[in-house]
Coordinates of C-alpha atoms in Angstrom, one line a residue:
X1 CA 5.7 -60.3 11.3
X2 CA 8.5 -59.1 12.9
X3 CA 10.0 -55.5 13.3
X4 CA 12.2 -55.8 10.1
X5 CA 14.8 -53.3 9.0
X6 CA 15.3 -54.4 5.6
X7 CA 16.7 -51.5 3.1
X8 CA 16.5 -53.1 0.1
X9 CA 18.8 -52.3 -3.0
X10 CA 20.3 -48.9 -3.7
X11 CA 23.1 -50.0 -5.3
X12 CA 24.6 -49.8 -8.7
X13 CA 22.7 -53.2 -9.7
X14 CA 19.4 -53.2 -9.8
X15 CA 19.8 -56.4 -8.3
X16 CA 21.6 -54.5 -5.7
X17 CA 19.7 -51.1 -5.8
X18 CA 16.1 -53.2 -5.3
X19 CA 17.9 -55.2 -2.6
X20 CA 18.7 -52.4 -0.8
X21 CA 16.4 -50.6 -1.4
X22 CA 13.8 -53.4 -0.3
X23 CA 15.8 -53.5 3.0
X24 CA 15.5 -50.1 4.0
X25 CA 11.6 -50.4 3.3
X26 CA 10.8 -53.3 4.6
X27 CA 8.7 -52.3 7.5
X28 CA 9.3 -51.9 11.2
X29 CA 6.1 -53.5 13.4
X30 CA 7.2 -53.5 17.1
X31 CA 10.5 -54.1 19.0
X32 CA 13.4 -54.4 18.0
X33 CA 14.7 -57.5 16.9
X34 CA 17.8 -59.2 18.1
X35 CA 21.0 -58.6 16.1
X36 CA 22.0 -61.6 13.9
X37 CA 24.8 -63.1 12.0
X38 CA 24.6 -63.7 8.7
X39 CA 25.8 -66.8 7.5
X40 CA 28.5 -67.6 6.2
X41 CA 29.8 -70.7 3.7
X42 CA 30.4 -73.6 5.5
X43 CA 34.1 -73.9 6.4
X44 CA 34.0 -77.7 5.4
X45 CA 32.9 -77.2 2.1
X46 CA 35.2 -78.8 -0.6
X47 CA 37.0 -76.3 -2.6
X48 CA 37.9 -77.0 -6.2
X49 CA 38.4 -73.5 -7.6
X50 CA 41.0 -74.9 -10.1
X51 CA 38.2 -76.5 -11.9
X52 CA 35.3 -73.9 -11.3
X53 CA 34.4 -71.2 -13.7
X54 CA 31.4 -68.4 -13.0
X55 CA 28.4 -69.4 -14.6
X56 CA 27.4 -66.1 -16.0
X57 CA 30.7 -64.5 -16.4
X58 CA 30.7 -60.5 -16.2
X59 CA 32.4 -58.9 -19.4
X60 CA 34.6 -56.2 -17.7
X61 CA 34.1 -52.5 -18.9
X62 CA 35.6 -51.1 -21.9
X63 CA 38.0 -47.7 -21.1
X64 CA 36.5 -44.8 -20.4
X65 CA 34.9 -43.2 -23.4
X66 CA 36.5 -40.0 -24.4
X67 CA 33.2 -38.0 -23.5
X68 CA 34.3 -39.2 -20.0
X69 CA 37.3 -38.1 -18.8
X70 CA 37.4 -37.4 -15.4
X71 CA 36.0 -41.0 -15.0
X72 CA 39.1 -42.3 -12.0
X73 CA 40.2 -45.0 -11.0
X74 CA 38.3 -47.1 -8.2
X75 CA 39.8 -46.5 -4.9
X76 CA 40.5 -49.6 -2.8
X77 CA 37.4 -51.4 -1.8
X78 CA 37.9 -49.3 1.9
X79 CA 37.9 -46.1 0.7
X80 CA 35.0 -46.6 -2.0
X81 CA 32.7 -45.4 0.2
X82 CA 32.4 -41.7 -1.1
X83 CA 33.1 -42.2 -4.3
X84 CA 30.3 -44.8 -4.5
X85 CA 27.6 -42.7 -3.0
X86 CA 28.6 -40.2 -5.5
X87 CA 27.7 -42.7 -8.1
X88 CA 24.4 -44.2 -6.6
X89 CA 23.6 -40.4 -6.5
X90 CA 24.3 -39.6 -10.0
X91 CA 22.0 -42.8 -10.6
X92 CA 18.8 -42.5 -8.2
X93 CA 18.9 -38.8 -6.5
X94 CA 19.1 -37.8 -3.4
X95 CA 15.8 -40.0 -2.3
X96 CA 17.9 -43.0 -2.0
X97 CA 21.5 -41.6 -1.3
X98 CA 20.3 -39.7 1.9
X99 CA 19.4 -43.0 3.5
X100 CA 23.0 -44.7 2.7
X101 CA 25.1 -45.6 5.8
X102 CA 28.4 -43.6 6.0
X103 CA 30.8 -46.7 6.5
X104 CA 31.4 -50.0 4.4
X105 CA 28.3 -49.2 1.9
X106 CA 29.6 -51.6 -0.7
X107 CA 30.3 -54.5 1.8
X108 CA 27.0 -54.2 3.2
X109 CA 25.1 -53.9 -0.2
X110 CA 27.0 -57.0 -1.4
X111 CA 25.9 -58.9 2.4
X112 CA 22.2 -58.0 2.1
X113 CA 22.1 -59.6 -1.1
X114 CA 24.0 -62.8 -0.4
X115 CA 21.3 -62.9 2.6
X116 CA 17.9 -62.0 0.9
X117 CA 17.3 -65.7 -0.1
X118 CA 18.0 -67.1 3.6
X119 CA 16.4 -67.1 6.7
X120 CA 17.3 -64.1 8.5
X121 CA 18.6 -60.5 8.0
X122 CA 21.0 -59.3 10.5
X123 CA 20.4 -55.5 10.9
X124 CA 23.5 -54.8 11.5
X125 CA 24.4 -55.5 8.0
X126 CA 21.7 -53.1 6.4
X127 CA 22.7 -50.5 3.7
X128 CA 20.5 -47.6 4.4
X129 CA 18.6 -46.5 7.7
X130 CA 15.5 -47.4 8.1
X131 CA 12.7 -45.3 7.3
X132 CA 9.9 -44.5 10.5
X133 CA 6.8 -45.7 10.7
X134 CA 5.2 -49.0 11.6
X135 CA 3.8 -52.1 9.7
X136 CA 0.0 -50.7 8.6
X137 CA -2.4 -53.8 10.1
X138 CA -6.0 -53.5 10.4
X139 CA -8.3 -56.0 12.2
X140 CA -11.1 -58.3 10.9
X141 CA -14.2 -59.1 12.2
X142 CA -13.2 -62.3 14.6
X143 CA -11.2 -61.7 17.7
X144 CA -7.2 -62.2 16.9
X145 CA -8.3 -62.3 12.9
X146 CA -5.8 -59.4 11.5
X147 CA -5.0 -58.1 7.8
X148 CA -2.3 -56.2 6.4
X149 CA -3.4 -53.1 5.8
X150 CA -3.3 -52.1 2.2
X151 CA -2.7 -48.3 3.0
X152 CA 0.7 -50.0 4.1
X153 CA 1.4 -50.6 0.2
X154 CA 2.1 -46.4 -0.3
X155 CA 5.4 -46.4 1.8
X156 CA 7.1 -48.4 -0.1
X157 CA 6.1 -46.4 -3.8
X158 CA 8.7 -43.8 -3.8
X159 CA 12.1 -45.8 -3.6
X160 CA 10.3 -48.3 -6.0
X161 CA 9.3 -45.7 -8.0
X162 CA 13.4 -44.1 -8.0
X163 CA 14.5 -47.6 -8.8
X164 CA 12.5 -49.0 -11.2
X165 CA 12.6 -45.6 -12.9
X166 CA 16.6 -45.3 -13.2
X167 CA 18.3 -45.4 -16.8
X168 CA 19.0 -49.1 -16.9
X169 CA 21.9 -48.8 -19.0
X170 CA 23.5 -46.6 -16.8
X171 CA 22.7 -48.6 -13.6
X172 CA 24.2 -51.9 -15.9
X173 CA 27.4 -49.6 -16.8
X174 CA 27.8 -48.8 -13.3
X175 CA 27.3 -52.2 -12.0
X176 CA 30.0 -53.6 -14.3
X177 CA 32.3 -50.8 -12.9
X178 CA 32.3 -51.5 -9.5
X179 CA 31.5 -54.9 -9.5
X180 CA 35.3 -55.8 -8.7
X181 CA 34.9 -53.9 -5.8
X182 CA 31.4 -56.3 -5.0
X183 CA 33.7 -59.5 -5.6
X184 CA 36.1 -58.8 -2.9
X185 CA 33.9 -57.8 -0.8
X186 CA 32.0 -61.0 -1.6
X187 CA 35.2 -62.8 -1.0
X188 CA 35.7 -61.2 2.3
X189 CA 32.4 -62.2 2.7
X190 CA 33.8 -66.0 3.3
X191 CA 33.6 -66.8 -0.4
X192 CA 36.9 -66.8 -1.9
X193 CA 36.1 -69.5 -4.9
X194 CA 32.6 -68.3 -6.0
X195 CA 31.8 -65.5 -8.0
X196 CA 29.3 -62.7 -7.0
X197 CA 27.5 -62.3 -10.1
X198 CA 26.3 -65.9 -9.7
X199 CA 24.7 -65.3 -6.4
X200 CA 23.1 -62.3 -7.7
X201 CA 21.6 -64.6 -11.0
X202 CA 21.0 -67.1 -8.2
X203 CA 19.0 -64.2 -5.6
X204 CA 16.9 -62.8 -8.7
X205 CA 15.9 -66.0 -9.8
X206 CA 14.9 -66.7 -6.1
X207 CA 12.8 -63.4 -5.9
X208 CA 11.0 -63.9 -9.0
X209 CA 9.6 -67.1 -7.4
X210 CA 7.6 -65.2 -4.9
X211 CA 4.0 -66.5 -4.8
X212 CA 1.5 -63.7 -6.1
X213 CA -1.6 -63.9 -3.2
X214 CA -4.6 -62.6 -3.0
X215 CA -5.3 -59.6 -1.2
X216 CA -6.1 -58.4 1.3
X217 CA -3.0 -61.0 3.2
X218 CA -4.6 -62.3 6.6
X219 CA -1.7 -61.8 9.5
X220 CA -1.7 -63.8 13.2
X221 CA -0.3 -62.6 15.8
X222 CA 0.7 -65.7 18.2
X223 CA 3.0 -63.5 20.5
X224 CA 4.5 -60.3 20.1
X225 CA 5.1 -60.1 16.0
X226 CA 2.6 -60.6 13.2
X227 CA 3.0 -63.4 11.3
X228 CA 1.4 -64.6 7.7
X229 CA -1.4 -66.9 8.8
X230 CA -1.0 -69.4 5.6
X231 CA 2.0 -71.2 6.9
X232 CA 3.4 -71.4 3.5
X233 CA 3.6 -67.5 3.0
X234 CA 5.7 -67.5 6.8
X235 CA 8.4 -70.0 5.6
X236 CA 9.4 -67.9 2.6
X237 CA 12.6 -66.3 2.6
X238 CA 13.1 -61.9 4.1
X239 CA 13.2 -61.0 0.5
X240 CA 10.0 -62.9 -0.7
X241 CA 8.0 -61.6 2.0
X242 CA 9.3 -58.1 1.5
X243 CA 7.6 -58.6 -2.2
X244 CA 4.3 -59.5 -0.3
X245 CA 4.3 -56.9 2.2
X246 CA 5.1 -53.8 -0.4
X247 CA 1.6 -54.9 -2.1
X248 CA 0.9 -56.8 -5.5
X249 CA 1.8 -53.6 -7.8
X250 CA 4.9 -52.5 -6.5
X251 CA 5.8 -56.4 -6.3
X252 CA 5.3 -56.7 -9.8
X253 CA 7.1 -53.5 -11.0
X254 CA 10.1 -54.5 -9.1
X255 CA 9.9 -58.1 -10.6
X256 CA 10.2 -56.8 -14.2
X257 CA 13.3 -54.8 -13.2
X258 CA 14.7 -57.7 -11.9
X259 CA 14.1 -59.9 -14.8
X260 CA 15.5 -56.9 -17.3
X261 CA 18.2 -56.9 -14.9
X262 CA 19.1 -60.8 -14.9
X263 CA 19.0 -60.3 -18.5
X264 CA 21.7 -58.0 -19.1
X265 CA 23.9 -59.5 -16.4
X266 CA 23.4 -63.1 -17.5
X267 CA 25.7 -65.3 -19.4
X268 CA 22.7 -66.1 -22.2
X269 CA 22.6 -62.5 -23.0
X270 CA 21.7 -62.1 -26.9
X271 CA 24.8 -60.1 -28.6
X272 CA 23.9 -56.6 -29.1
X273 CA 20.9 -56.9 -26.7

């Protein structure tokens, strides 16, 4: 396994929040690993935006209700920065909004999800610092036979914990607030005809597929970075092997979030749910 930096999902989506939040957990095992870029969509790609319409279109938010206020205006997407942390604040405590980066927090929330379902990370990108520590591996009884250490599992239980314990209809409320603030940073992205809510439906749906394995999960280590021995576990994608490494529990408490979360923010939502 490599030395990831992911900091999962702190955002104002759980989708988001667990994604960054995910990233910034996601453990650190040796070196450093090269910078990468993200990809992008390709620059060939037909464009027919005329005749395209989002799949799980996002009601916007009603005004302001009168209990409310001092509810502004969102800033432009780059000066949102403060006024989002505020919010994320408001939303998960200080466990979560001392780990924010100071600079493009929106942008890079928005990248880390777009990226969870592909093959690498770039750590540039990430939406919170990483947290110290290394990846928790023990070794088994045959020479170059490794396991991930279970102990490893506890890092990850507070910032599941302050996600998965958040007022979902405030993190919904909030996520339909600044999500056109998400969209154009999803357009900047290099996606100017496809809606973000989509790729977030489309990134849940992903994550929920992650295998559930027995434990303890035997590692190799062919050069410098630990690897999943079972071939199959290697090829998933950064955020399905995040699920694995935060242990079966914590994998499972952020899956129901997710799913409560794709059901609120999906286009077959029941009236009145």
């Amino acid at each position: 396994m490599r030395k990831d930096t992911l900091s999962w999902l702190g955002p104002v989506l759980l989708a988001l929040a667990l994604a960054a939040a995910l990233w910034f957990f996601w453990a650190r095992s040796e070196a450093p690993e090269p910078e990468l870029v993200p990809d992008q969509a390709p620059a060939d790609a037909p464009v027919e935006a005329e005749d395209e319409q989002p799949e799980h279109p996002l009601a916007a938010t009603q005004e302001p209700p009168a209990e409310q206020p001092e509810l502004r205006p969102l800033p432009p997407l780059g000066q949102s920065d403060e006024y989002f942390k505020l919010e994320l604040d408001d939303l998960f405590g200080e466990r979560l909004s001392e780990r924010l980066v100071e600079n493009d927090l929106i942008e890079r929330i928005v990248a880390t999800v777009d990226n969870l379902p592909r093959d690498q990370i770039a750590e540039r990108i990430r939406p919170m610092t990483a947290v110290p520590g290394q990846l928790l591996v023990r070794e088994g009884e045959e020479e170059g036979e490794y396991y991930l250490d279970p102990a490893n599992y506890e890092r990850y239980e507070p910032l599941v914990s302050t996600v998965t314990t958040a007022d979902t209809d405030q993190v919904e409320e909030a996520y339909r607030r600044f999500y056109p603030l998400m969209q154009k940073a999803y357009t900047d992205l290099g996606y100017p005809d496809d809606y973000f809510n989509d790729r977030v439906i489309e990134v849940i749906d992903h994550l929920l597929e992650t295998p559930e394995v027995d434990e303890p999960i035997r590692l190799v280590r062919p050069h410098v970075f630990y690897e999943f021995a079972d071939p199959g576990l290697e090829e998933l994608s950064p955020g399905q092997k995040l699920l694995l490494r935060m242990g079966g529990d914590n994998a499972s408490a952020v899956k129901l979030k997710l799913r409560e979360l794709r059901d609120r923010i999906s286009a077959n939502r029941e009236e009145g749910a």
